[in-house]
């Protein structure tokens, strides 16, 4: 039986985003940069403001009613993340500052534990620097080697290479669920199964996936899954790491301080169980509660409806952009999410980005913190439009007109 999804009421949704009614350089703002950072709906902004005005204190500190209330709200937000990712327990959800910190945590705690001199770490060719540099730092420290899963010209990983690339020395495989440059949705479940069959643990960078796809970490079976709040309609400064409990329990802490200890003496310090063991110091409490409100918001819209809307926009934008003379789209994977990267002959992506900006169109121009992807495609940078559930076809039309205008200017 096929069920028809009720389309999103985009006009109503847009009223939840004050920034969408402002102007930029005298033009209505067209926000096509959600892959950099999503906008927050009023429900999130107001929830954080309510916390700061009426509930603010520290968490996990003593018996005051206020602190207990804040702790309850903070832990409720953790439960929302657990449910959102389909994890078995809140003990598997560690608060972090974002995906970057989550991936550094895995490298510095789990990685240090399992990687030894001569071992290998396998990363996909389309990783963001956040899932490259922490592993390079670890490899350097341990005398390990980084190997790379290549991709084809469409921006799809060449999975046939996996059997050869995974060796007796491979300890960890790191892969992004969705590429921030190419939009490719990687078959993480299949990759994980193949890595596990060879005894390799899998770390997934979900920063660009969670805003667009329903993720079920138990179904994917990845060992770790990292994401950031600010790409998911939440605030900056908060993110989370999912880790299988057995790993988190076995892993050493990575930062020391308050909240992560059970007892401290000059002779011996003992640690709290996971996840507290990984959460030293005062966390960003308002941001965590705000992220919880963001999850409520996107779940109320429905991730399947969000995905359908964004797919439709991506298909429309691809169709319109593909016929612009001199424009080349990077990333033509069969399974793509919400990102359209392109280069235009004779115009540097930064110049193109500036012209679009003068038209009120916000996009990102640059290497997108994925320089190895730029090298793979022999380009210095791309211009990237990224779509969210509040964007419209009319906005895509304005993007297309602005690109055409830039091409005229550079003739
Ligand atoms: N991974 C991917 C795929 C990203 O796109 C980003 C941000 O652009 C990150 C990781 C890093 O996220 P954050 O800067 O929020 O830690």
Tab-separated table of C-alpha atoms and ligand atoms in Angstrom:
chain	number	residue	atom	x	y	z
A	1	UNK	CA	0.000	0.000	0.000
A	2	UNK	CA	1.398	3.433	-0.874
A	3	UNK	CA	0.582	6.331	1.417
A	4	UNK	CA	0.521	9.863	0.047
A	5	UNK	CA	2.323	12.362	2.222
A	6	UNK	CA	0.531	15.561	3.120
A	7	UNK	CA	2.741	18.366	1.703
A	8	UNK	CA	4.237	20.863	4.146
A	9	UNK	CA	2.455	24.181	4.607
A	10	UNK	CA	5.575	26.161	3.739
A	11	UNK	CA	3.870	29.585	3.920
A	12	UNK	CA	2.836	28.877	7.509
A	13	UNK	CA	6.233	27.392	8.394
A	14	UNK	CA	8.029	30.495	7.112
A	15	UNK	CA	6.232	32.637	9.697
A	16	UNK	CA	8.158	30.706	12.363
A	17	UNK	CA	11.462	32.107	11.062
A	18	UNK	CA	11.847	35.855	11.670
A	19	UNK	CA	15.064	36.033	9.639
A	20	UNK	CA	13.220	34.993	6.484
A	21	UNK	CA	11.299	38.283	6.471
A	22	UNK	CA	14.332	40.522	6.608
A	23	UNK	CA	16.108	42.073	3.660
A	24	UNK	CA	19.714	41.703	2.656
A	25	UNK	CA	21.367	44.347	0.495
A	26	UNK	CA	17.914	45.794	-0.139
A	27	UNK	CA	16.482	42.467	-1.380
A	28	UNK	CA	14.344	39.900	0.408
A	29	UNK	CA	16.677	37.353	1.952
A	30	UNK	CA	16.784	33.983	0.192
A	31	UNK	CA	18.396	31.637	2.683
A	32	UNK	CA	19.954	28.750	0.782
A	33	UNK	CA	22.665	28.011	3.301
A	34	UNK	CA	21.144	25.543	5.747
A	35	UNK	CA	24.068	23.146	5.275
A	36	UNK	CA	26.241	25.794	6.922
A	37	UNK	CA	23.750	26.403	9.695
A	38	UNK	CA	20.005	25.927	9.781
A	39	UNK	CA	17.706	28.701	10.950
A	40	UNK	CA	15.978	28.295	14.297
A	41	UNK	CA	12.189	28.493	14.526
A	42	UNK	CA	10.640	30.795	17.131
A	43	UNK	CA	9.696	27.783	19.253
A	44	UNK	CA	13.401	27.080	19.793
A	45	UNK	CA	14.404	30.709	20.337
A	46	UNK	CA	11.574	31.174	22.832
A	47	UNK	CA	12.283	27.943	24.672
A	48	UNK	CA	15.907	28.994	25.187
A	49	UNK	CA	14.877	32.487	26.182
A	50	UNK	CA	12.382	31.057	28.721
A	51	UNK	CA	15.133	28.939	30.224
A	52	UNK	CA	17.463	31.930	30.520
A	53	UNK	CA	14.796	34.191	31.982
A	54	UNK	CA	13.046	31.798	34.367
A	55	UNK	CA	15.014	28.610	34.849
A	56	UNK	CA	18.693	29.423	34.528
A	57	UNK	CA	21.156	27.743	36.888
A	58	UNK	CA	23.631	24.870	36.686
A	59	UNK	CA	22.782	21.182	36.279
A	60	UNK	CA	23.776	18.122	38.313
A	61	UNK	CA	24.611	20.463	41.199
A	62	UNK	CA	23.116	19.849	44.605
A	63	UNK	CA	19.623	19.824	45.982
A	64	UNK	CA	18.156	23.221	45.077
A	65	UNK	CA	14.770	22.942	43.381
A	66	UNK	CA	16.002	25.211	40.615
A	67	UNK	CA	18.999	23.000	39.898
A	68	UNK	CA	16.857	19.882	39.959
A	69	UNK	CA	14.413	21.475	37.509
A	70	UNK	CA	17.223	22.499	35.162
A	71	UNK	CA	18.693	19.001	35.420
A	72	UNK	CA	15.318	17.483	34.562
A	73	UNK	CA	14.916	19.735	31.479
A	74	UNK	CA	18.502	19.004	30.410
A	75	UNK	CA	18.026	15.243	30.779
A	76	UNK	CA	14.641	15.404	29.027
A	77	UNK	CA	16.473	16.922	26.054
A	78	UNK	CA	18.900	14.000	26.122
A	79	UNK	CA	15.930	11.642	26.027
A	80	UNK	CA	14.630	13.530	22.962
A	81	UNK	CA	17.956	12.952	21.212
A	82	UNK	CA	17.828	9.278	22.173
A	83	UNK	CA	14.357	8.888	20.707
A	84	UNK	CA	15.276	10.921	17.607
A	85	UNK	CA	18.229	8.627	16.840
A	86	UNK	CA	16.453	5.449	17.898
A	87	UNK	CA	19.151	4.627	20.476
A	88	UNK	CA	18.410	2.031	23.124
A	89	UNK	CA	19.317	4.152	26.138
A	90	UNK	CA	20.117	7.749	27.120
A	91	UNK	CA	23.361	6.307	28.486
A	92	UNK	CA	24.426	6.073	24.831
A	93	UNK	CA	23.957	9.813	24.201
A	94	UNK	CA	26.864	12.115	25.073
A	95	UNK	CA	26.412	15.878	24.835
A	96	UNK	CA	29.151	17.620	22.879
A	97	UNK	CA	29.666	21.083	21.398
A	98	UNK	CA	28.848	19.716	17.967
A	99	UNK	CA	29.824	17.075	15.428
A	100	UNK	CA	33.453	18.209	15.464
A	101	UNK	CA	33.815	17.705	19.187
A	102	UNK	CA	31.953	14.386	18.996
A	103	UNK	CA	34.370	13.066	16.356
A	104	UNK	CA	37.375	14.315	18.333
A	105	UNK	CA	36.001	12.511	21.380
A	106	UNK	CA	35.824	9.234	19.451
A	107	UNK	CA	39.343	9.667	18.043
A	108	UNK	CA	40.930	10.657	21.327
A	109	UNK	CA	39.178	8.151	23.568
A	110	UNK	CA	38.089	5.120	21.501
A	111	UNK	CA	40.770	5.683	18.855
A	112	UNK	CA	43.590	5.915	21.389
A	113	UNK	CA	42.309	2.722	22.971
A	114	UNK	CA	42.091	0.570	19.845
A	115	UNK	CA	44.671	1.984	17.400
A	116	UNK	CA	48.304	0.932	17.766
A	117	UNK	CA	51.470	1.491	15.700
A	118	UNK	CA	51.108	-0.029	12.247
A	119	UNK	CA	47.294	-0.069	12.366
A	120	UNK	CA	45.106	1.472	9.697
A	121	UNK	CA	42.200	3.930	9.788
A	122	UNK	CA	39.972	3.920	6.727
A	123	UNK	CA	38.156	7.141	5.769
A	124	UNK	CA	35.927	7.945	2.833
A	125	UNK	CA	37.170	10.343	0.149
A	126	UNK	CA	34.303	12.743	0.868
A	127	UNK	CA	34.875	13.452	4.564
A	128	UNK	CA	34.582	16.888	6.115
A	129	UNK	CA	37.815	17.987	7.829
A	130	UNK	CA	36.074	17.193	11.130
A	131	UNK	CA	36.270	13.493	10.266
A	132	UNK	CA	39.787	13.662	8.834
A	133	UNK	CA	41.978	15.816	11.045
A	134	UNK	CA	41.218	14.104	14.409
A	135	UNK	CA	42.219	10.790	12.786
A	136	UNK	CA	45.378	12.270	11.287
A	137	UNK	CA	46.327	13.569	14.737
A	138	UNK	CA	45.725	10.112	16.204
A	139	UNK	CA	47.607	8.370	13.368
A	140	UNK	CA	50.582	10.653	13.912
A	141	UNK	CA	50.574	10.033	17.646
A	142	UNK	CA	50.316	6.249	17.269
A	143	UNK	CA	52.290	5.632	14.093
A	144	UNK	CA	49.167	4.449	12.273
A	145	UNK	CA	48.227	4.951	8.610
A	146	UNK	CA	45.181	6.602	7.008
A	147	UNK	CA	43.702	4.917	3.935
A	148	UNK	CA	40.988	6.346	1.719
A	149	UNK	CA	37.855	4.803	0.137
A	150	UNK	CA	37.794	6.412	-3.335
A	151	UNK	CA	34.778	7.842	-5.123
A	152	UNK	CA	33.704	7.991	-8.747
A	153	UNK	CA	33.020	11.106	-10.855
A	154	UNK	CA	29.393	11.168	-9.774
A	155	UNK	CA	30.505	11.474	-6.156
A	156	UNK	CA	29.626	7.943	-5.064
A	157	UNK	CA	31.941	5.826	-2.957
A	158	UNK	CA	33.496	2.915	-4.827
A	159	UNK	CA	32.463	0.195	-2.437
A	160	UNK	CA	34.005	-2.589	-4.516
A	161	UNK	CA	37.328	-1.289	-3.169
A	162	UNK	CA	36.314	-2.041	0.432
A	163	UNK	CA	37.274	-5.710	0.421
A	164	UNK	CA	40.807	-4.831	-0.560
A	165	UNK	CA	41.107	-1.690	1.555
A	166	UNK	CA	40.075	-3.401	4.776
A	167	UNK	CA	43.021	-5.418	6.037
A	168	UNK	CA	44.013	-7.246	9.197
A	169	UNK	CA	45.330	-3.904	10.482
A	170	UNK	CA	42.187	-1.831	9.922
A	171	UNK	CA	40.708	-0.730	13.233
A	172	UNK	CA	38.284	2.067	12.371
A	173	UNK	CA	36.245	3.117	9.340
A	174	UNK	CA	34.989	6.716	9.279
A	175	UNK	CA	32.287	7.767	6.836
A	176	UNK	CA	29.957	10.691	6.409
A	177	UNK	CA	26.286	9.760	6.114
A	178	UNK	CA	25.643	12.681	3.740
A	179	UNK	CA	28.407	14.632	1.979
A	180	UNK	CA	28.279	18.352	2.731
A	181	UNK	CA	29.740	19.151	-0.710
A	182	UNK	CA	28.202	16.572	-3.018
A	183	UNK	CA	24.972	15.760	-1.210
A	184	UNK	CA	25.679	12.029	-1.643
A	185	UNK	CA	23.781	9.818	0.778
A	186	UNK	CA	26.176	6.986	1.586
A	187	UNK	CA	24.835	3.458	2.189
A	188	UNK	CA	25.975	3.487	5.791
A	189	UNK	CA	24.111	0.348	6.778
A	190	UNK	CA	25.834	-1.679	4.067
A	191	UNK	CA	29.243	-0.150	4.790
A	192	UNK	CA	28.832	-0.882	8.497
A	193	UNK	CA	27.838	-4.490	7.857
A	194	UNK	CA	30.861	-5.029	5.634
A	195	UNK	CA	33.224	-3.378	8.125
A	196	UNK	CA	31.802	-5.354	11.040
A	197	UNK	CA	32.200	-8.590	9.105
A	198	UNK	CA	35.942	-7.842	9.147
A	199	UNK	CA	35.993	-6.732	12.805
A	200	UNK	CA	36.253	-2.992	12.056
A	201	UNK	CA	34.391	-0.353	14.095
A	202	UNK	CA	32.432	2.331	12.236
A	203	UNK	CA	32.197	6.040	13.051
A	204	UNK	CA	29.511	7.947	11.149
A	205	UNK	CA	29.475	11.713	10.704
A	206	UNK	CA	25.764	12.472	10.637
A	207	UNK	CA	26.034	16.292	10.621
A	208	UNK	CA	24.410	16.669	7.188
A	209	UNK	CA	22.133	13.643	7.450
A	210	UNK	CA	19.990	14.244	10.532
A	211	UNK	CA	18.337	17.398	9.142
A	212	UNK	CA	17.114	15.483	6.091
A	213	UNK	CA	16.683	11.771	6.806
A	214	UNK	CA	15.123	9.737	9.565
A	215	UNK	CA	18.080	8.054	11.259
A	216	UNK	CA	17.847	4.870	13.289
A	217	UNK	CA	21.211	4.106	14.822
A	218	UNK	CA	20.176	0.604	15.811
A	219	UNK	CA	19.190	-0.199	12.256
A	220	UNK	CA	22.419	1.317	10.862
A	221	UNK	CA	24.336	-0.579	13.555
A	222	UNK	CA	27.186	1.977	13.464
A	223	UNK	CA	29.385	2.068	16.548
A	224	UNK	CA	29.307	5.873	16.770
A	225	UNK	CA	27.105	8.549	15.196
A	226	UNK	CA	27.879	12.288	15.540
A	227	UNK	CA	25.795	15.372	14.782
A	228	UNK	CA	25.439	19.117	15.496
A	229	UNK	CA	22.365	20.940	16.770
A	230	UNK	CA	22.757	24.021	14.609
A	231	UNK	CA	22.264	22.129	11.331
A	232	UNK	CA	19.071	20.662	12.731
A	233	UNK	CA	17.086	23.844	13.458
A	234	UNK	CA	18.768	24.103	16.852
A	235	UNK	CA	21.367	26.423	18.355
A	236	UNK	CA	25.144	26.448	17.979
A	237	UNK	CA	27.349	25.101	20.750
A	238	UNK	CA	25.492	21.817	21.181
A	239	UNK	CA	25.596	18.453	19.465
A	240	UNK	CA	25.650	14.842	20.429
A	241	UNK	CA	27.540	11.643	20.038
A	242	UNK	CA	25.730	8.329	20.003
A	243	UNK	CA	27.981	5.450	20.983
A	244	UNK	CA	27.186	1.811	21.642
A	245	UNK	CA	27.081	1.412	25.385
A	246	UNK	CA	29.686	-1.353	25.465
A	247	UNK	CA	32.156	0.993	23.746
A	248	UNK	CA	31.336	3.984	25.936
A	249	UNK	CA	31.726	1.860	29.049
A	250	UNK	CA	35.124	0.564	27.914
A	251	UNK	CA	36.450	3.953	26.774
A	252	UNK	CA	38.561	6.195	29.003
A	253	UNK	CA	37.452	9.778	29.656
A	254	UNK	CA	39.045	12.392	27.437
A	255	UNK	CA	38.568	15.627	29.376
A	256	UNK	CA	38.789	15.862	33.155
A	257	UNK	CA	37.041	18.122	35.644
A	258	UNK	CA	33.787	18.503	37.525
A	259	UNK	CA	30.708	16.361	36.780
A	260	UNK	CA	32.633	13.468	35.256
A	261	UNK	CA	34.057	12.111	38.535
A	262	UNK	CA	32.643	9.867	41.212
A	263	UNK	CA	35.328	10.713	43.752
A	264	UNK	CA	38.617	12.589	43.752
A	265	UNK	CA	41.545	12.235	46.094
A	266	UNK	CA	45.247	12.912	45.653
A	267	UNK	CA	45.797	9.180	45.520
A	268	UNK	CA	43.045	8.056	43.173
A	269	UNK	CA	40.172	9.510	41.167
A	270	UNK	CA	37.241	7.436	40.004
A	271	UNK	CA	34.886	8.308	37.163
A	272	UNK	CA	31.170	8.416	36.612
A	273	UNK	CA	29.655	5.885	34.213
A	274	UNK	CA	28.887	6.947	30.614
A	275	UNK	CA	27.739	9.427	29.458
A	276	UNK	CA	28.723	11.646	32.451
A	277	UNK	CA	32.311	10.344	32.170
A	278	UNK	CA	32.606	12.267	28.882
A	279	UNK	CA	30.917	15.477	30.023
A	280	UNK	CA	33.442	17.387	32.131
A	281	UNK	CA	32.445	20.876	33.281
A	282	UNK	CA	29.297	22.939	32.866
A	283	UNK	CA	27.469	22.046	29.660
A	284	UNK	CA	25.586	24.485	27.382
A	285	UNK	CA	22.274	23.923	29.174
A	286	UNK	CA	20.064	26.386	27.285
A	287	UNK	CA	21.428	25.054	24.002
A	288	UNK	CA	20.676	21.440	24.952
A	289	UNK	CA	17.110	22.377	25.906
A	290	UNK	CA	16.864	24.391	22.670
A	291	UNK	CA	17.997	21.369	20.676
A	292	UNK	CA	15.271	19.343	22.370
A	293	UNK	CA	12.731	21.957	21.219
A	294	UNK	CA	14.178	21.806	17.688
A	295	UNK	CA	13.705	18.039	17.606
A	296	UNK	CA	10.089	18.507	18.711
A	297	UNK	CA	9.639	21.025	15.904
A	298	UNK	CA	11.051	18.946	13.051
A	299	UNK	CA	9.317	15.818	14.290
A	300	UNK	CA	6.003	17.645	14.373
A	301	UNK	CA	6.562	18.607	10.719
A	302	UNK	CA	7.556	15.001	9.984
A	303	UNK	CA	10.964	13.983	8.676
A	304	UNK	CA	9.361	12.090	5.799
A	305	UNK	CA	7.466	15.228	4.729
A	306	UNK	CA	10.625	17.339	5.136
A	307	UNK	CA	12.581	14.859	2.992
A	308	UNK	CA	9.878	14.824	0.303
A	309	UNK	CA	9.752	18.635	0.149
A	310	UNK	CA	13.527	18.999	-0.014
A	311	UNK	CA	13.868	16.272	-2.640
A	312	UNK	CA	11.350	18.011	-4.808
A	313	UNK	CA	13.254	21.316	-4.457
A	314	UNK	CA	16.579	19.646	-5.168
A	315	UNK	CA	15.207	17.971	-8.294
A	316	UNK	CA	13.705	21.259	-9.491
A	317	UNK	CA	16.909	23.221	-8.808
A	318	UNK	CA	19.045	20.541	-10.481
A	319	UNK	CA	16.846	20.584	-13.574
A	320	UNK	CA	16.979	24.381	-13.846
A	321	UNK	CA	20.688	24.764	-13.077
A	322	UNK	CA	21.843	21.883	-15.283
A	323	UNK	CA	20.785	23.720	-18.448
A	324	UNK	CA	22.678	26.937	-17.642
A	325	UNK	CA	25.554	27.129	-20.184
A	326	UNK	CA	28.973	26.819	-18.550
A	327	UNK	CA	27.559	25.582	-15.234
A	328	UNK	CA	28.722	22.234	-13.889
A	329	UNK	CA	27.057	20.492	-10.974
A	330	UNK	CA	29.344	18.579	-8.640
A	331	UNK	CA	27.800	15.482	-7.168
A	332	UNK	CA	25.391	13.478	-9.273
A	333	UNK	CA	24.921	10.507	-7.003
A	334	UNK	CA	21.744	8.463	-7.405
A	335	UNK	CA	20.889	9.075	-3.765
A	336	UNK	CA	21.324	12.748	-2.873
A	337	UNK	CA	20.117	15.065	-0.124
A	338	UNK	CA	19.449	18.778	-0.241
A	339	UNK	CA	22.807	20.113	-1.426
A	340	UNK	CA	23.629	21.549	-4.841
A	341	UNK	CA	27.289	22.409	-5.446
A	342	UNK	CA	28.309	23.956	-8.729
A	343	UNK	CA	31.042	25.773	-10.596
A	344	UNK	CA	30.575	28.224	-13.442
A	345	UNK	CA	33.168	28.511	-16.173
A	346	UNK	CA	35.133	31.753	-15.954
A	347	UNK	CA	33.740	32.885	-12.569
A	348	UNK	CA	35.515	32.138	-9.303
A	349	UNK	CA	33.073	30.655	-6.774
A	350	UNK	CA	33.849	33.480	-4.332
A	351	UNK	CA	32.929	36.107	-6.955
A	352	UNK	CA	29.778	34.193	-7.755
A	353	UNK	CA	28.934	33.973	-4.049
A	354	UNK	CA	29.393	37.752	-3.703
A	355	UNK	CA	27.134	38.493	-6.657
A	356	UNK	CA	24.461	36.172	-5.289
A	357	UNK	CA	24.834	37.892	-1.925
A	358	UNK	CA	24.204	41.277	-3.525
A	359	UNK	CA	20.932	39.766	-4.811
A	360	UNK	CA	19.964	38.692	-1.287
A	361	UNK	CA	20.745	35.036	-2.025
A	362	UNK	CA	22.761	33.435	0.783
A	363	UNK	CA	24.894	30.497	-0.363
A	364	UNK	CA	28.293	29.223	0.644
A	365	UNK	CA	31.340	29.587	-1.568
A	366	UNK	CA	34.604	27.880	-0.700
A	367	UNK	CA	36.114	24.473	-0.075
A	368	UNK	CA	33.407	23.625	2.484
A	369	UNK	CA	35.985	22.222	4.919
A	370	UNK	CA	36.482	19.348	2.499
A	371	UNK	CA	39.676	20.193	0.631
A	372	UNK	CA	40.361	16.574	-0.426
A	373	UNK	CA	37.014	16.654	-2.287
A	374	UNK	CA	38.125	19.808	-4.125
A	375	UNK	CA	41.432	18.115	-5.009
A	376	UNK	CA	39.570	15.019	-6.251
A	377	UNK	CA	37.566	17.165	-8.679
A	378	UNK	CA	40.519	19.448	-9.568
A	379	UNK	CA	38.818	22.653	-8.457
A	380	UNK	CA	39.681	25.178	-5.736
A	381	UNK	CA	36.143	25.724	-4.497
A	382	UNK	CA	32.442	25.461	-5.334
A	383	UNK	CA	29.366	27.554	-4.800
A	384	UNK	CA	26.818	25.581	-2.817
A	385	UNK	CA	23.098	26.110	-2.378
A	386	UNK	CA	21.462	24.007	0.301
A	387	UNK	CA	17.749	23.625	0.841
A	388	UNK	CA	15.583	23.344	3.922
A	389	UNK	CA	11.924	22.668	4.579
A	390	UNK	CA	11.147	26.427	4.530
A	391	UNK	CA	12.521	27.029	1.024
A	392	UNK	CA	10.345	27.370	-2.047
A	393	UNK	CA	10.487	26.913	-5.814
A	394	UNK	CA	10.258	30.704	-6.166
A	395	UNK	CA	13.492	30.987	-4.206
A	396	UNK	CA	15.130	28.487	-6.555
A	397	UNK	CA	13.980	30.681	-9.462
A	398	UNK	CA	15.638	33.706	-7.831
A	399	UNK	CA	18.848	31.699	-7.388
A	400	UNK	CA	18.793	30.765	-11.079
A	401	UNK	CA	18.190	34.383	-12.159
A	402	UNK	CA	21.015	35.596	-9.908
A	403	UNK	CA	23.410	33.022	-11.414
A	404	UNK	CA	22.366	34.102	-14.930
A	405	UNK	CA	22.967	37.726	-13.953
A	406	UNK	CA	26.468	36.842	-12.728
A	407	UNK	CA	27.204	35.078	-16.010
A	408	UNK	CA	26.086	38.183	-17.935
A	409	UNK	CA	28.319	40.387	-15.776
A	410	UNK	CA	31.362	38.207	-16.456
A	411	UNK	CA	30.832	37.982	-20.224
B	1	LIG	N1	30.635	17.092	9.235
B	1	LIG	C1	29.982	17.600	8.198
B	1	LIG	C2	29.597	16.705	7.073
B	1	LIG	C3	29.685	18.965	8.173
B	1	LIG	O1	29.043	19.477	7.117
B	1	LIG	C4	30.074	19.763	9.265
B	1	LIG	C5	29.806	21.217	9.247
B	1	LIG	O2	29.782	21.847	8.217
B	1	LIG	C6	30.737	19.165	10.340
B	1	LIG	C7	31.001	17.826	10.291
B	1	LIG	C8	31.180	19.951	11.510
B	1	LIG	O3	30.093	20.411	12.245
B	1	LIG	P1	30.302	21.445	13.434
B	1	LIG	O4	31.111	22.582	12.873
B	1	LIG	O5	28.929	21.841	13.803
B	1	LIG	O6	31.014	20.734	14.531
